[in-house]
């Protein structure tokens, strides 16, 4: 497609970019606003509810994100260990795995009711399932002709390809075939978790799923380009992504800044079709990592999180954590992905674990909502505890948060 036609299609779909108001100090003090072109300032309705844990008793899993694939929820996870007779096995470690969870007929997650006096932080109520290989990671790690499951290298370092954000669904066909993408940084770390490469290359994976009678069969993740973004380039899409009106908006985090690119959903694999937000406008020229004009202020609180679009608010939303470990959940919103974004604020604090890194990897799960008009969100985070043998055990609390409607905030 000629670039001029591409620009025309993009411009017609996001013409609001230049017309968004900056809001006022009075608005930022707390009251939600649903007026056109003004930022939405969310307020929690009642008290968020811990529904239990998301999990599969066979696995000890770190950091899960999800997307809706047809009539189910598809999850991708980071480091995963096997569990045998209730005990976490030290080896093997898989750098990533995947799973399913079910939805009810009304579209809500198939959460089992908690029994009386059951501890929601110790009880799996949303069952994860699916058949993973124990010989390789879900997102394949290929280096020097080898395919180490955990990414371990001969020199003792590790190439840990950990998904930071949920898969980005670009199409769902009438026959149930789903296509999605994940950008994953080729993180290279030492045993002490210090980084070998400060700004590593980023791998692009295409995830495809065709409806199958085998409910345990997982979507196939194909390695499209091992260095879709090169070393010392911005890892657009790895930090977060959201699709709106046929356009994929891809967020990257670099040097304390938040950068943004966009591309039509049917052109994701073609870098020549991308545009980049630089100096307050879209450009075909890819910026370098030291260009301060790429930054979109307040687009997140600095930690891991999820971008999505809220129909009740007619707004883009980010929910996640700060740069500090813990289960403090922050939110920010904007009428357009380029902003202005409201200043992120804390709306919920979950229970921390007993490990040195007590909690992290806060994620939102809009695919679990009954429909696009439900004014609520499901969130999870990774809670880390140490068991009697001093092994770190991961758990994934599932929390339901409702938001006040406009008339309820008056």
mmCIF file of C-alpha atoms in Angstrom:
data_model
loop_
_atom_site.group_PDB
_atom_site.id
_atom_site.type_symbol
_atom_site.label_atom_id
_atom_site.label_comp_id
_atom_site.label_asym_id
_atom_site.label_seq_id
_atom_site.Cartn_x
_atom_site.Cartn_y
_atom_site.Cartn_z
ATOM 1 C CA UNK A 1 0.000 0.000 0.000
ATOM 2 C CA UNK A 2 1.431 3.421 -0.921
ATOM 3 C CA UNK A 3 2.459 5.468 2.105
ATOM 4 C CA UNK A 4 0.114 8.361 1.211
ATOM 5 C CA UNK A 5 -2.881 6.018 1.255
ATOM 6 C CA UNK A 6 -1.693 4.598 4.571
ATOM 7 C CA UNK A 7 -1.431 8.094 6.036
ATOM 8 C CA UNK A 8 -4.922 8.875 4.766
ATOM 9 C CA UNK A 9 -6.410 5.778 6.400
ATOM 10 C CA UNK A 10 -4.663 6.526 9.676
ATOM 11 C CA UNK A 11 -5.628 10.197 9.668
ATOM 12 C CA UNK A 12 -9.295 9.464 9.067
ATOM 13 C CA UNK A 13 -9.385 7.072 12.019
ATOM 14 C CA UNK A 14 -7.622 9.189 14.612
ATOM 15 C CA UNK A 15 -8.511 12.736 13.674
ATOM 16 C CA UNK A 16 -9.223 13.445 17.356
ATOM 17 C CA UNK A 17 -5.507 13.471 18.192
ATOM 18 C CA UNK A 18 -5.134 17.211 17.814
ATOM 19 C CA UNK A 19 -8.434 18.185 19.457
ATOM 20 C CA UNK A 20 -8.102 16.767 22.966
ATOM 21 C CA UNK A 21 -8.290 19.237 25.815
ATOM 22 C CA UNK A 22 -5.574 19.301 28.442
ATOM 23 C CA UNK A 23 -8.127 19.304 31.287
ATOM 24 C CA UNK A 24 -7.922 21.427 34.446
ATOM 25 C CA UNK A 25 -6.356 21.249 37.881
ATOM 26 C CA UNK A 26 -9.829 21.046 39.403
ATOM 27 C CA UNK A 27 -10.622 17.933 37.377
ATOM 28 C CA UNK A 28 -7.404 16.250 38.423
ATOM 29 C CA UNK A 29 -8.494 16.468 42.067
ATOM 30 C CA UNK A 30 -10.859 13.526 41.765
ATOM 31 C CA UNK A 31 -14.317 13.814 40.228
ATOM 32 C CA UNK A 32 -14.892 11.711 37.090
ATOM 33 C CA UNK A 33 -15.644 13.649 33.942
ATOM 34 C CA UNK A 34 -17.356 12.043 30.972
ATOM 35 C CA UNK A 35 -17.621 15.211 28.915
ATOM 36 C CA UNK A 36 -16.326 14.962 25.346
ATOM 37 C CA UNK A 37 -12.624 15.739 24.947
ATOM 38 C CA UNK A 38 -11.994 15.960 28.699
ATOM 39 C CA UNK A 39 -9.906 13.341 30.509
ATOM 40 C CA UNK A 40 -11.802 10.717 32.478
ATOM 41 C CA UNK A 41 -10.881 10.592 36.158
ATOM 42 C CA UNK A 42 -11.935 7.163 37.461
ATOM 43 C CA UNK A 43 -13.285 6.492 40.941
ATOM 44 C CA UNK A 44 -13.598 3.044 42.479
ATOM 45 C CA UNK A 45 -17.136 1.949 43.351
ATOM 46 C CA UNK A 46 -17.269 0.176 46.684
ATOM 47 C CA UNK A 47 -14.354 -2.078 47.582
ATOM 48 C CA UNK A 48 -12.399 -4.202 45.088
ATOM 49 C CA UNK A 49 -13.002 -7.931 45.627
ATOM 50 C CA UNK A 50 -10.328 -10.630 45.675
ATOM 51 C CA UNK A 51 -12.013 -13.522 43.864
ATOM 52 C CA UNK A 52 -9.284 -16.078 44.484
ATOM 53 C CA UNK A 53 -6.269 -17.206 42.494
ATOM 54 C CA UNK A 54 -5.714 -17.928 38.818
ATOM 55 C CA UNK A 55 -3.666 -21.079 38.530
ATOM 56 C CA UNK A 56 -2.906 -24.623 37.471
ATOM 57 C CA UNK A 57 -1.688 -26.884 40.315
ATOM 58 C CA UNK A 58 0.839 -28.466 37.913
ATOM 59 C CA UNK A 59 2.854 -25.253 37.541
ATOM 60 C CA UNK A 60 4.582 -22.533 39.554
ATOM 61 C CA UNK A 61 4.101 -19.551 37.224
ATOM 62 C CA UNK A 62 5.349 -15.991 37.191
ATOM 63 C CA UNK A 63 3.691 -12.928 35.626
ATOM 64 C CA UNK A 64 0.611 -13.734 33.573
ATOM 65 C CA UNK A 65 -1.090 -11.533 30.975
ATOM 66 C CA UNK A 66 -4.186 -12.384 28.966
ATOM 67 C CA UNK A 67 -6.265 -11.664 25.880
ATOM 68 C CA UNK A 68 -9.635 -12.940 24.710
ATOM 69 C CA UNK A 69 -9.343 -15.637 22.031
ATOM 70 C CA UNK A 70 -12.847 -16.500 20.840
ATOM 71 C CA UNK A 71 -14.889 -17.790 23.781
ATOM 72 C CA UNK A 72 -11.914 -18.281 26.111
ATOM 73 C CA UNK A 73 -9.092 -16.336 27.717
ATOM 74 C CA UNK A 74 -5.566 -17.052 26.509
ATOM 75 C CA UNK A 75 -2.692 -16.444 28.932
ATOM 76 C CA UNK A 76 1.055 -16.122 28.504
ATOM 77 C CA UNK A 77 3.362 -16.499 31.490
ATOM 78 C CA UNK A 78 7.000 -15.893 32.344
ATOM 79 C CA UNK A 79 9.287 -18.290 34.254
ATOM 80 C CA UNK A 80 7.477 -21.548 34.956
ATOM 81 C CA UNK A 81 8.462 -24.540 37.095
ATOM 82 C CA UNK A 82 6.773 -27.915 37.448
ATOM 83 C CA UNK A 83 4.984 -28.859 40.667
ATOM 84 C CA UNK A 84 5.084 -32.484 41.844
ATOM 85 C CA UNK A 85 3.031 -33.626 44.848
ATOM 86 C CA UNK A 86 2.577 -30.019 45.869
ATOM 87 C CA UNK A 87 6.302 -29.231 45.800
ATOM 88 C CA UNK A 88 7.956 -26.862 43.343
ATOM 89 C CA UNK A 89 10.689 -28.590 41.320
ATOM 90 C CA UNK A 90 13.882 -26.560 40.963
ATOM 91 C CA UNK A 91 14.384 -27.716 37.359
ATOM 92 C CA UNK A 92 13.466 -27.423 34.585
ATOM 93 C CA UNK A 93 12.711 -23.728 34.276
ATOM 94 C CA UNK A 94 10.746 -22.678 31.216
ATOM 95 C CA UNK A 95 11.199 -19.006 30.297
ATOM 96 C CA UNK A 96 7.554 -18.865 29.168
ATOM 97 C CA UNK A 97 4.435 -21.016 29.063
ATOM 98 C CA UNK A 98 0.818 -20.479 28.021
ATOM 99 C CA UNK A 99 -2.620 -21.531 29.198
ATOM 100 C CA UNK A 100 -6.362 -21.139 28.805
ATOM 101 C CA UNK A 101 -9.080 -20.166 31.247
ATOM 102 C CA UNK A 102 -12.811 -20.423 30.599
ATOM 103 C CA UNK A 103 -15.597 -17.873 30.372
ATOM 104 C CA UNK A 104 -19.208 -18.251 31.466
ATOM 105 C CA UNK A 105 -22.039 -17.971 28.954
ATOM 106 C CA UNK A 106 -22.458 -14.296 29.881
ATOM 107 C CA UNK A 107 -18.792 -13.608 29.049
ATOM 108 C CA UNK A 108 -17.539 -13.308 32.626
ATOM 109 C CA UNK A 109 -14.641 -15.479 33.862
ATOM 110 C CA UNK A 110 -15.614 -18.948 35.087
ATOM 111 C CA UNK A 111 -14.629 -18.261 38.692
ATOM 112 C CA UNK A 112 -15.657 -20.938 41.161
ATOM 113 C CA UNK A 113 -17.343 -19.573 44.306
ATOM 114 C CA UNK A 114 -15.166 -19.524 47.387
ATOM 115 C CA UNK A 115 -16.199 -21.935 50.107
ATOM 116 C CA UNK A 116 -17.027 -20.423 53.472
ATOM 117 C CA UNK A 117 -13.928 -19.434 55.436
ATOM 118 C CA UNK A 118 -11.671 -20.192 52.437
ATOM 119 C CA UNK A 119 -8.703 -17.860 52.033
ATOM 120 C CA UNK A 120 -8.951 -16.237 48.574
ATOM 121 C CA UNK A 121 -5.166 -15.773 48.534
ATOM 122 C CA UNK A 122 -4.633 -19.528 48.936
ATOM 123 C CA UNK A 123 -7.456 -20.911 46.784
ATOM 124 C CA UNK A 124 -7.482 -21.397 43.011
ATOM 125 C CA UNK A 125 -10.891 -20.277 41.769
ATOM 126 C CA UNK A 126 -10.097 -19.652 38.088
ATOM 127 C CA UNK A 127 -8.561 -22.780 36.630
ATOM 128 C CA UNK A 128 -5.773 -22.402 34.080
ATOM 129 C CA UNK A 129 -5.189 -25.350 31.757
ATOM 130 C CA UNK A 130 -3.427 -26.345 28.552
ATOM 131 C CA UNK A 131 -0.673 -28.676 27.365
ATOM 132 C CA UNK A 132 2.817 -27.142 27.419
ATOM 133 C CA UNK A 133 6.041 -28.736 26.272
ATOM 134 C CA UNK A 134 8.627 -29.256 28.990
ATOM 135 C CA UNK A 135 11.405 -29.307 26.383
ATOM 136 C CA UNK A 136 11.208 -25.703 25.228
ATOM 137 C CA UNK A 137 9.696 -22.352 26.163
ATOM 138 C CA UNK A 138 6.361 -21.357 24.673
ATOM 139 C CA UNK A 139 8.041 -18.368 23.014
ATOM 140 C CA UNK A 140 10.977 -20.164 21.432
ATOM 141 C CA UNK A 141 14.475 -19.005 22.382
ATOM 142 C CA UNK A 142 16.961 -19.747 19.618
ATOM 143 C CA UNK A 143 20.577 -18.683 20.066
ATOM 144 C CA UNK A 144 23.721 -20.001 18.381
ATOM 145 C CA UNK A 145 21.762 -22.901 16.926
ATOM 146 C CA UNK A 146 20.531 -24.072 20.331
ATOM 147 C CA UNK A 147 17.142 -23.720 21.993
ATOM 148 C CA UNK A 148 17.606 -23.546 25.767
ATOM 149 C CA UNK A 149 14.297 -23.735 27.672
ATOM 150 C CA UNK A 150 15.279 -21.094 30.189
ATOM 151 C CA UNK A 151 17.682 -19.236 27.908
ATOM 152 C CA UNK A 152 20.778 -20.304 29.865
ATOM 153 C CA UNK A 153 24.117 -19.682 28.131
ATOM 154 C CA UNK A 154 27.460 -21.473 28.469
ATOM 155 C CA UNK A 155 29.024 -18.431 30.135
ATOM 156 C CA UNK A 156 26.448 -18.523 32.941
ATOM 157 C CA UNK A 157 24.391 -15.616 31.643
ATOM 158 C CA UNK A 158 20.781 -15.969 30.578
ATOM 159 C CA UNK A 159 18.779 -14.782 27.591
ATOM 160 C CA UNK A 160 15.431 -14.451 29.322
ATOM 161 C CA UNK A 161 12.671 -13.771 26.812
ATOM 162 C CA UNK A 162 9.904 -12.733 29.192
ATOM 163 C CA UNK A 163 6.624 -11.308 27.852
ATOM 164 C CA UNK A 164 5.998 -7.906 29.455
ATOM 165 C CA UNK A 165 2.517 -7.354 28.021
ATOM 166 C CA UNK A 166 -0.450 -9.473 26.888
ATOM 167 C CA UNK A 167 -0.711 -10.736 23.297
ATOM 168 C CA UNK A 168 -2.206 -8.169 20.904
ATOM 169 C CA UNK A 169 -5.133 -9.649 18.958
ATOM 170 C CA UNK A 170 -5.313 -8.268 15.416
ATOM 171 C CA UNK A 171 -8.022 -10.438 13.858
ATOM 172 C CA UNK A 172 -10.707 -12.986 14.692
ATOM 173 C CA UNK A 173 -12.371 -14.676 11.720
ATOM 174 C CA UNK A 174 -15.908 -16.044 11.477
ATOM 175 C CA UNK A 175 -14.590 -19.595 11.791
ATOM 176 C CA UNK A 176 -12.850 -18.772 15.072
ATOM 177 C CA UNK A 177 -9.303 -18.351 13.796
ATOM 178 C CA UNK A 178 -7.404 -15.803 15.900
ATOM 179 C CA UNK A 179 -4.200 -13.956 15.026
ATOM 180 C CA UNK A 180 -2.210 -12.074 17.654
ATOM 181 C CA UNK A 181 1.302 -10.705 18.143
ATOM 182 C CA UNK A 182 3.801 -10.387 20.978
ATOM 183 C CA UNK A 183 6.977 -8.293 21.046
ATOM 184 C CA UNK A 184 9.474 -9.631 23.582
ATOM 185 C CA UNK A 185 12.798 -8.042 24.459
ATOM 186 C CA UNK A 186 15.807 -10.360 24.274
ATOM 187 C CA UNK A 187 16.800 -9.603 27.835
ATOM 188 C CA UNK A 188 20.370 -10.737 28.581
ATOM 189 C CA UNK A 189 21.101 -10.985 32.298
ATOM 190 C CA UNK A 190 23.783 -12.193 34.690
ATOM 191 C CA UNK A 191 23.107 -14.479 37.681
ATOM 192 C CA UNK A 192 22.700 -11.397 39.903
ATOM 193 C CA UNK A 193 19.995 -10.142 37.471
ATOM 194 C CA UNK A 194 22.149 -7.255 36.245
ATOM 195 C CA UNK A 195 21.864 -6.657 32.508
ATOM 196 C CA UNK A 196 24.543 -7.530 29.965
ATOM 197 C CA UNK A 197 22.882 -5.446 27.251
ATOM 198 C CA UNK A 198 21.089 -2.287 28.340
ATOM 199 C CA UNK A 199 18.844 -1.984 25.274
ATOM 200 C CA UNK A 200 18.539 -5.454 23.722
ATOM 201 C CA UNK A 201 16.914 -6.350 20.426
ATOM 202 C CA UNK A 202 13.225 -7.283 20.384
ATOM 203 C CA UNK A 203 11.722 -10.441 18.897
ATOM 204 C CA UNK A 204 8.326 -10.481 17.178
ATOM 205 C CA UNK A 205 6.102 -13.562 17.494
ATOM 206 C CA UNK A 206 2.879 -14.266 15.626
ATOM 207 C CA UNK A 207 0.353 -16.290 17.619
ATOM 208 C CA UNK A 208 -2.310 -18.172 15.655
ATOM 209 C CA UNK A 209 -5.172 -20.314 16.851
ATOM 210 C CA UNK A 210 -7.757 -22.351 14.983
ATOM 211 C CA UNK A 211 -10.654 -23.760 17.000
ATOM 212 C CA UNK A 212 -9.958 -27.359 18.004
ATOM 213 C CA UNK A 213 -11.861 -30.134 19.734
ATOM 214 C CA UNK A 214 -8.785 -30.582 21.910
ATOM 215 C CA UNK A 215 -9.363 -27.997 24.625
ATOM 216 C CA UNK A 216 -5.804 -28.439 25.910
ATOM 217 C CA UNK A 217 -4.225 -27.513 22.566
ATOM 218 C CA UNK A 218 -2.500 -24.133 22.762
ATOM 219 C CA UNK A 219 -2.125 -21.532 19.991
ATOM 220 C CA UNK A 220 1.054 -21.738 17.948
ATOM 221 C CA UNK A 221 3.648 -19.005 18.510
ATOM 222 C CA UNK A 222 5.806 -18.508 15.420
ATOM 223 C CA UNK A 223 9.051 -16.567 15.632
ATOM 224 C CA UNK A 224 8.602 -13.964 12.878
ATOM 225 C CA UNK A 225 11.747 -11.888 13.347
ATOM 226 C CA UNK A 226 14.381 -12.485 16.030
ATOM 227 C CA UNK A 227 15.402 -8.806 15.865
ATOM 228 C CA UNK A 228 12.298 -6.984 14.700
ATOM 229 C CA UNK A 229 13.635 -4.019 16.662
ATOM 230 C CA UNK A 230 17.419 -4.018 16.751
ATOM 231 C CA UNK A 231 19.678 -3.504 19.729
ATOM 232 C CA UNK A 232 19.637 0.142 20.852
ATOM 233 C CA UNK A 233 16.244 0.728 19.219
ATOM 234 C CA UNK A 234 12.980 1.433 21.006
ATOM 235 C CA UNK A 235 11.093 -1.812 21.694
ATOM 236 C CA UNK A 236 7.711 -0.627 20.419
ATOM 237 C CA UNK A 237 4.949 -3.026 21.458
ATOM 238 C CA UNK A 238 6.946 -4.788 24.170
ATOM 239 C CA UNK A 239 5.834 -2.453 26.956
ATOM 240 C CA UNK A 240 2.205 -2.406 25.860
ATOM 241 C CA UNK A 241 -0.205 -2.281 22.980
ATOM 242 C CA UNK A 242 -3.824 -1.597 22.164
ATOM 243 C CA UNK A 243 -5.921 -1.943 19.004
ATOM 244 C CA UNK A 244 -8.589 0.613 18.155
ATOM 245 C CA UNK A 245 -10.465 1.015 14.847
ATOM 246 C CA UNK A 246 -8.069 -1.193 12.936
ATOM 247 C CA UNK A 247 -4.927 0.579 14.172
ATOM 248 C CA UNK A 248 -2.353 -0.989 16.477
ATOM 249 C CA UNK A 249 -0.805 1.458 18.947
ATOM 250 C CA UNK A 250 2.500 0.162 20.274
ATOM 251 C CA UNK A 251 4.110 1.548 23.414
ATOM 252 C CA UNK A 252 7.797 1.324 24.239
ATOM 253 C CA UNK A 253 9.720 2.313 27.354
ATOM 254 C CA UNK A 254 13.234 3.687 27.035
ATOM 255 C CA UNK A 255 15.487 5.828 29.265
ATOM 256 C CA UNK A 256 12.580 6.741 31.536
ATOM 257 C CA UNK A 257 10.412 7.806 28.592
ATOM 258 C CA UNK A 258 7.288 6.358 26.978
ATOM 259 C CA UNK A 259 7.334 6.177 23.185
ATOM 260 C CA UNK A 260 4.541 5.318 20.741
ATOM 261 C CA UNK A 261 4.273 3.878 17.239
ATOM 262 C CA UNK A 262 1.252 2.943 15.148
ATOM 263 C CA UNK A 263 0.507 0.646 12.231
ATOM 264 C CA UNK A 264 -2.538 -0.853 10.562
ATOM 265 C CA UNK A 265 -3.366 -4.234 12.105
ATOM 266 C CA UNK A 266 -2.866 -6.044 8.800
ATOM 267 C CA UNK A 267 0.624 -4.550 8.376
ATOM 268 C CA UNK A 268 2.185 -5.424 11.729
ATOM 269 C CA UNK A 269 5.018 -7.452 10.216
ATOM 270 C CA UNK A 270 6.043 -4.669 7.804
ATOM 271 C CA UNK A 271 8.281 -2.137 9.558
ATOM 272 C CA UNK A 272 8.140 0.130 6.511
ATOM 273 C CA UNK A 273 4.473 0.790 7.295
ATOM 274 C CA UNK A 274 5.036 2.115 10.828
ATOM 275 C CA UNK A 275 4.703 5.699 12.012
ATOM 276 C CA UNK A 276 6.238 7.147 15.167
ATOM 277 C CA UNK A 277 5.118 9.870 17.566
ATOM 278 C CA UNK A 278 7.949 12.413 17.718
ATOM 279 C CA UNK A 279 7.812 16.061 18.733
ATOM 280 C CA UNK A 280 4.024 16.107 18.900
ATOM 281 C CA UNK A 281 3.354 14.679 15.443
ATOM 282 C CA UNK A 282 3.422 11.427 13.507
ATOM 283 C CA UNK A 283 6.449 10.793 11.338
ATOM 284 C CA UNK A 284 7.771 8.034 9.132
ATOM 285 C CA UNK A 285 11.279 8.500 10.556
ATOM 286 C CA UNK A 286 12.092 6.177 13.432
ATOM 287 C CA UNK A 287 13.583 8.171 16.341
ATOM 288 C CA UNK A 288 16.703 7.220 18.256
ATOM 289 C CA UNK A 289 16.621 6.212 21.892
ATOM 290 C CA UNK A 290 17.971 9.546 23.157
ATOM 291 C CA UNK A 291 15.384 11.758 21.469
ATOM 292 C CA UNK A 292 13.528 13.426 24.361
ATOM 293 C CA UNK A 293 10.708 14.555 22.079
ATOM 294 C CA UNK A 294 9.309 11.011 21.914
ATOM 295 C CA UNK A 295 8.109 11.071 25.514
ATOM 296 C CA UNK A 296 4.373 10.943 26.308
ATOM 297 C CA UNK A 297 4.045 12.229 29.885
ATOM 298 C CA UNK A 298 1.916 10.344 32.424
ATOM 299 C CA UNK A 299 1.159 7.458 30.035
ATOM 300 C CA UNK A 300 1.984 5.020 32.872
ATOM 301 C CA UNK A 301 3.408 4.894 36.384
ATOM 302 C CA UNK A 302 6.698 3.357 35.290
ATOM 303 C CA UNK A 303 6.158 -0.324 36.036
ATOM 304 C CA UNK A 304 4.647 -3.226 34.150
ATOM 305 C CA UNK A 305 1.009 -2.879 33.145
ATOM 306 C CA UNK A 306 -1.692 -3.131 30.492
ATOM 307 C CA UNK A 307 -3.102 -0.689 27.952
ATOM 308 C CA UNK A 308 -6.681 -1.087 26.732
ATOM 309 C CA UNK A 309 -9.618 0.925 25.427
ATOM 310 C CA UNK A 310 -12.655 1.532 27.661
ATOM 311 C CA UNK A 311 -15.967 1.977 25.850
ATOM 312 C CA UNK A 312 -17.828 3.363 28.918
ATOM 313 C CA UNK A 313 -15.182 6.082 29.213
ATOM 314 C CA UNK A 314 -14.447 6.418 25.482
ATOM 315 C CA UNK A 315 -10.824 6.503 26.587
ATOM 316 C CA UNK A 316 -7.522 4.719 26.440
ATOM 317 C CA UNK A 317 -6.514 3.295 29.808
ATOM 318 C CA UNK A 318 -3.323 2.063 31.401
ATOM 319 C CA UNK A 319 -3.376 0.016 34.623
ATOM 320 C CA UNK A 320 -0.194 -1.253 36.251
ATOM 321 C CA UNK A 321 2.451 -0.730 38.882
ATOM 322 C CA UNK A 322 5.095 1.816 39.718
ATOM 323 C CA UNK A 323 8.853 1.377 39.431
ATOM 324 C CA UNK A 324 8.858 -0.085 42.946
ATOM 325 C CA UNK A 325 7.955 -3.739 43.659
ATOM 326 C CA UNK A 326 4.631 -4.330 45.364
ATOM 327 C CA UNK A 327 0.915 -4.716 44.689
ATOM 328 C CA UNK A 328 0.012 -1.016 44.524
ATOM 329 C CA UNK A 329 -2.146 -0.575 41.408
ATOM 330 C CA UNK A 330 -2.157 2.676 39.427
ATOM 331 C CA UNK A 331 -4.354 3.990 36.628
ATOM 332 C CA UNK A 332 -4.207 6.738 34.027
ATOM 333 C CA UNK A 333 -6.514 7.599 31.115
ATOM 334 C CA UNK A 334 -6.465 9.645 27.923
ATOM 335 C CA UNK A 335 -8.888 10.365 25.101
ATOM 336 C CA UNK A 336 -6.192 9.505 22.552
ATOM 337 C CA UNK A 337 -3.077 7.356 22.890
ATOM 338 C CA UNK A 338 -0.836 10.389 22.370
ATOM 339 C CA UNK A 339 -2.419 12.093 25.386
ATOM 340 C CA UNK A 340 -2.781 14.165 27.357
ATOM 341 C CA UNK A 341 -2.839 11.459 30.015
ATOM 342 C CA UNK A 342 -3.960 12.284 33.532
ATOM 343 C CA UNK A 343 -1.392 11.928 36.302
ATOM 344 C CA UNK A 344 -1.343 8.232 37.334
ATOM 345 C CA UNK A 345 -2.811 7.611 40.767
ATOM 346 C CA UNK A 346 -3.123 4.609 43.073
ATOM 347 C CA UNK A 347 -6.575 3.041 43.249
ATOM 348 C CA UNK A 348 -5.912 -0.291 44.973
ATOM 349 C CA UNK A 349 -3.277 -1.988 47.128
ATOM 350 C CA UNK A 350 -3.170 -5.776 47.098
ATOM 351 C CA UNK A 351 -1.642 -8.139 49.626
ATOM 352 C CA UNK A 352 2.113 -8.557 49.287
ATOM 353 C CA UNK A 353 3.999 -11.820 49.703
ATOM 354 C CA UNK A 354 6.848 -12.731 52.029
ATOM 355 C CA UNK A 355 9.658 -12.933 49.442
ATOM 356 C CA UNK A 356 12.227 -10.172 48.977
ATOM 357 C CA UNK A 357 10.297 -9.093 45.869
ATOM 358 C CA UNK A 358 6.841 -9.402 47.442
ATOM 359 C CA UNK A 359 4.708 -8.599 44.377
ATOM 360 C CA UNK A 360 4.920 -7.175 40.850
ATOM 361 C CA UNK A 361 3.603 -7.617 37.279
ATOM 362 C CA UNK A 362 0.231 -5.927 37.693
ATOM 363 C CA UNK A 363 -1.978 -6.606 34.670
ATOM 364 C CA UNK A 364 -5.501 -5.664 33.602
ATOM 365 C CA UNK A 365 -7.763 -8.166 31.824
ATOM 366 C CA UNK A 366 -10.430 -6.361 29.772
ATOM 367 C CA UNK A 367 -11.142 -9.572 27.839
ATOM 368 C CA UNK A 368 -12.827 -10.962 30.957
ATOM 369 C CA UNK A 369 -15.547 -8.317 31.021
ATOM 370 C CA UNK A 370 -19.050 -9.546 30.139
ATOM 371 C CA UNK A 371 -19.309 -6.994 27.368
ATOM 372 C CA UNK A 372 -17.667 -3.754 26.298
ATOM 373 C CA UNK A 373 -20.136 -1.659 28.326
ATOM 374 C CA UNK A 374 -19.335 -3.203 31.714
ATOM 375 C CA UNK A 375 -17.853 -0.395 33.810
ATOM 376 C CA UNK A 376 -15.322 -2.520 35.663
ATOM 377 C CA UNK A 377 -12.005 -4.307 35.244
ATOM 378 C CA UNK A 378 -10.321 -7.504 36.389
ATOM 379 C CA UNK A 379 -6.725 -7.188 37.527
ATOM 380 C CA UNK A 380 -4.046 -9.657 38.575
ATOM 381 C CA UNK A 381 -0.554 -9.429 39.962
ATOM 382 C CA UNK A 382 2.212 -11.842 40.876
ATOM 383 C CA UNK A 383 2.439 -12.475 44.622
ATOM 384 C CA UNK A 384 5.701 -14.048 45.798
ATOM 385 C CA UNK A 385 6.024 -16.084 48.992
ATOM 386 C CA UNK A 386 8.642 -18.439 50.392
ATOM 387 C CA UNK A 387 7.568 -21.936 51.372
ATOM 388 C CA UNK A 388 9.003 -24.101 54.157
ATOM 389 C CA UNK A 389 11.977 -25.072 51.994
ATOM 390 C CA UNK A 390 12.676 -21.383 51.235
ATOM 391 C CA UNK A 391 11.580 -21.811 47.597
ATOM 392 C CA UNK A 392 9.858 -18.829 45.985
ATOM 393 C CA UNK A 393 6.253 -19.745 45.204
ATOM 394 C CA UNK A 394 4.263 -17.590 42.804
ATOM 395 C CA UNK A 395 0.524 -17.001 42.973
ATOM 396 C CA UNK A 396 -1.803 -14.842 40.887
ATOM 397 C CA UNK A 397 -4.606 -13.110 42.810
ATOM 398 C CA UNK A 398 -7.616 -12.132 40.685
ATOM 399 C CA UNK A 399 -9.296 -8.876 41.743
ATOM 400 C CA UNK A 400 -12.568 -7.392 40.458
ATOM 401 C CA UNK A 401 -12.823 -3.594 40.468
ATOM 402 C CA UNK A 402 -16.006 -1.676 39.678
ATOM 403 C CA UNK A 403 -15.997 1.998 38.696
ATOM 404 C CA UNK A 404 -18.525 4.670 39.524
ATOM 405 C CA UNK A 405 -20.752 5.797 36.697
ATOM 406 C CA UNK A 406 -21.018 9.505 35.958
ATOM 407 C CA UNK A 407 -24.351 9.957 37.750
ATOM 408 C CA UNK A 408 -23.124 8.009 40.797
ATOM 409 C CA UNK A 409 -20.235 10.410 41.325
ATOM 410 C CA UNK A 410 -22.379 13.495 41.607
#
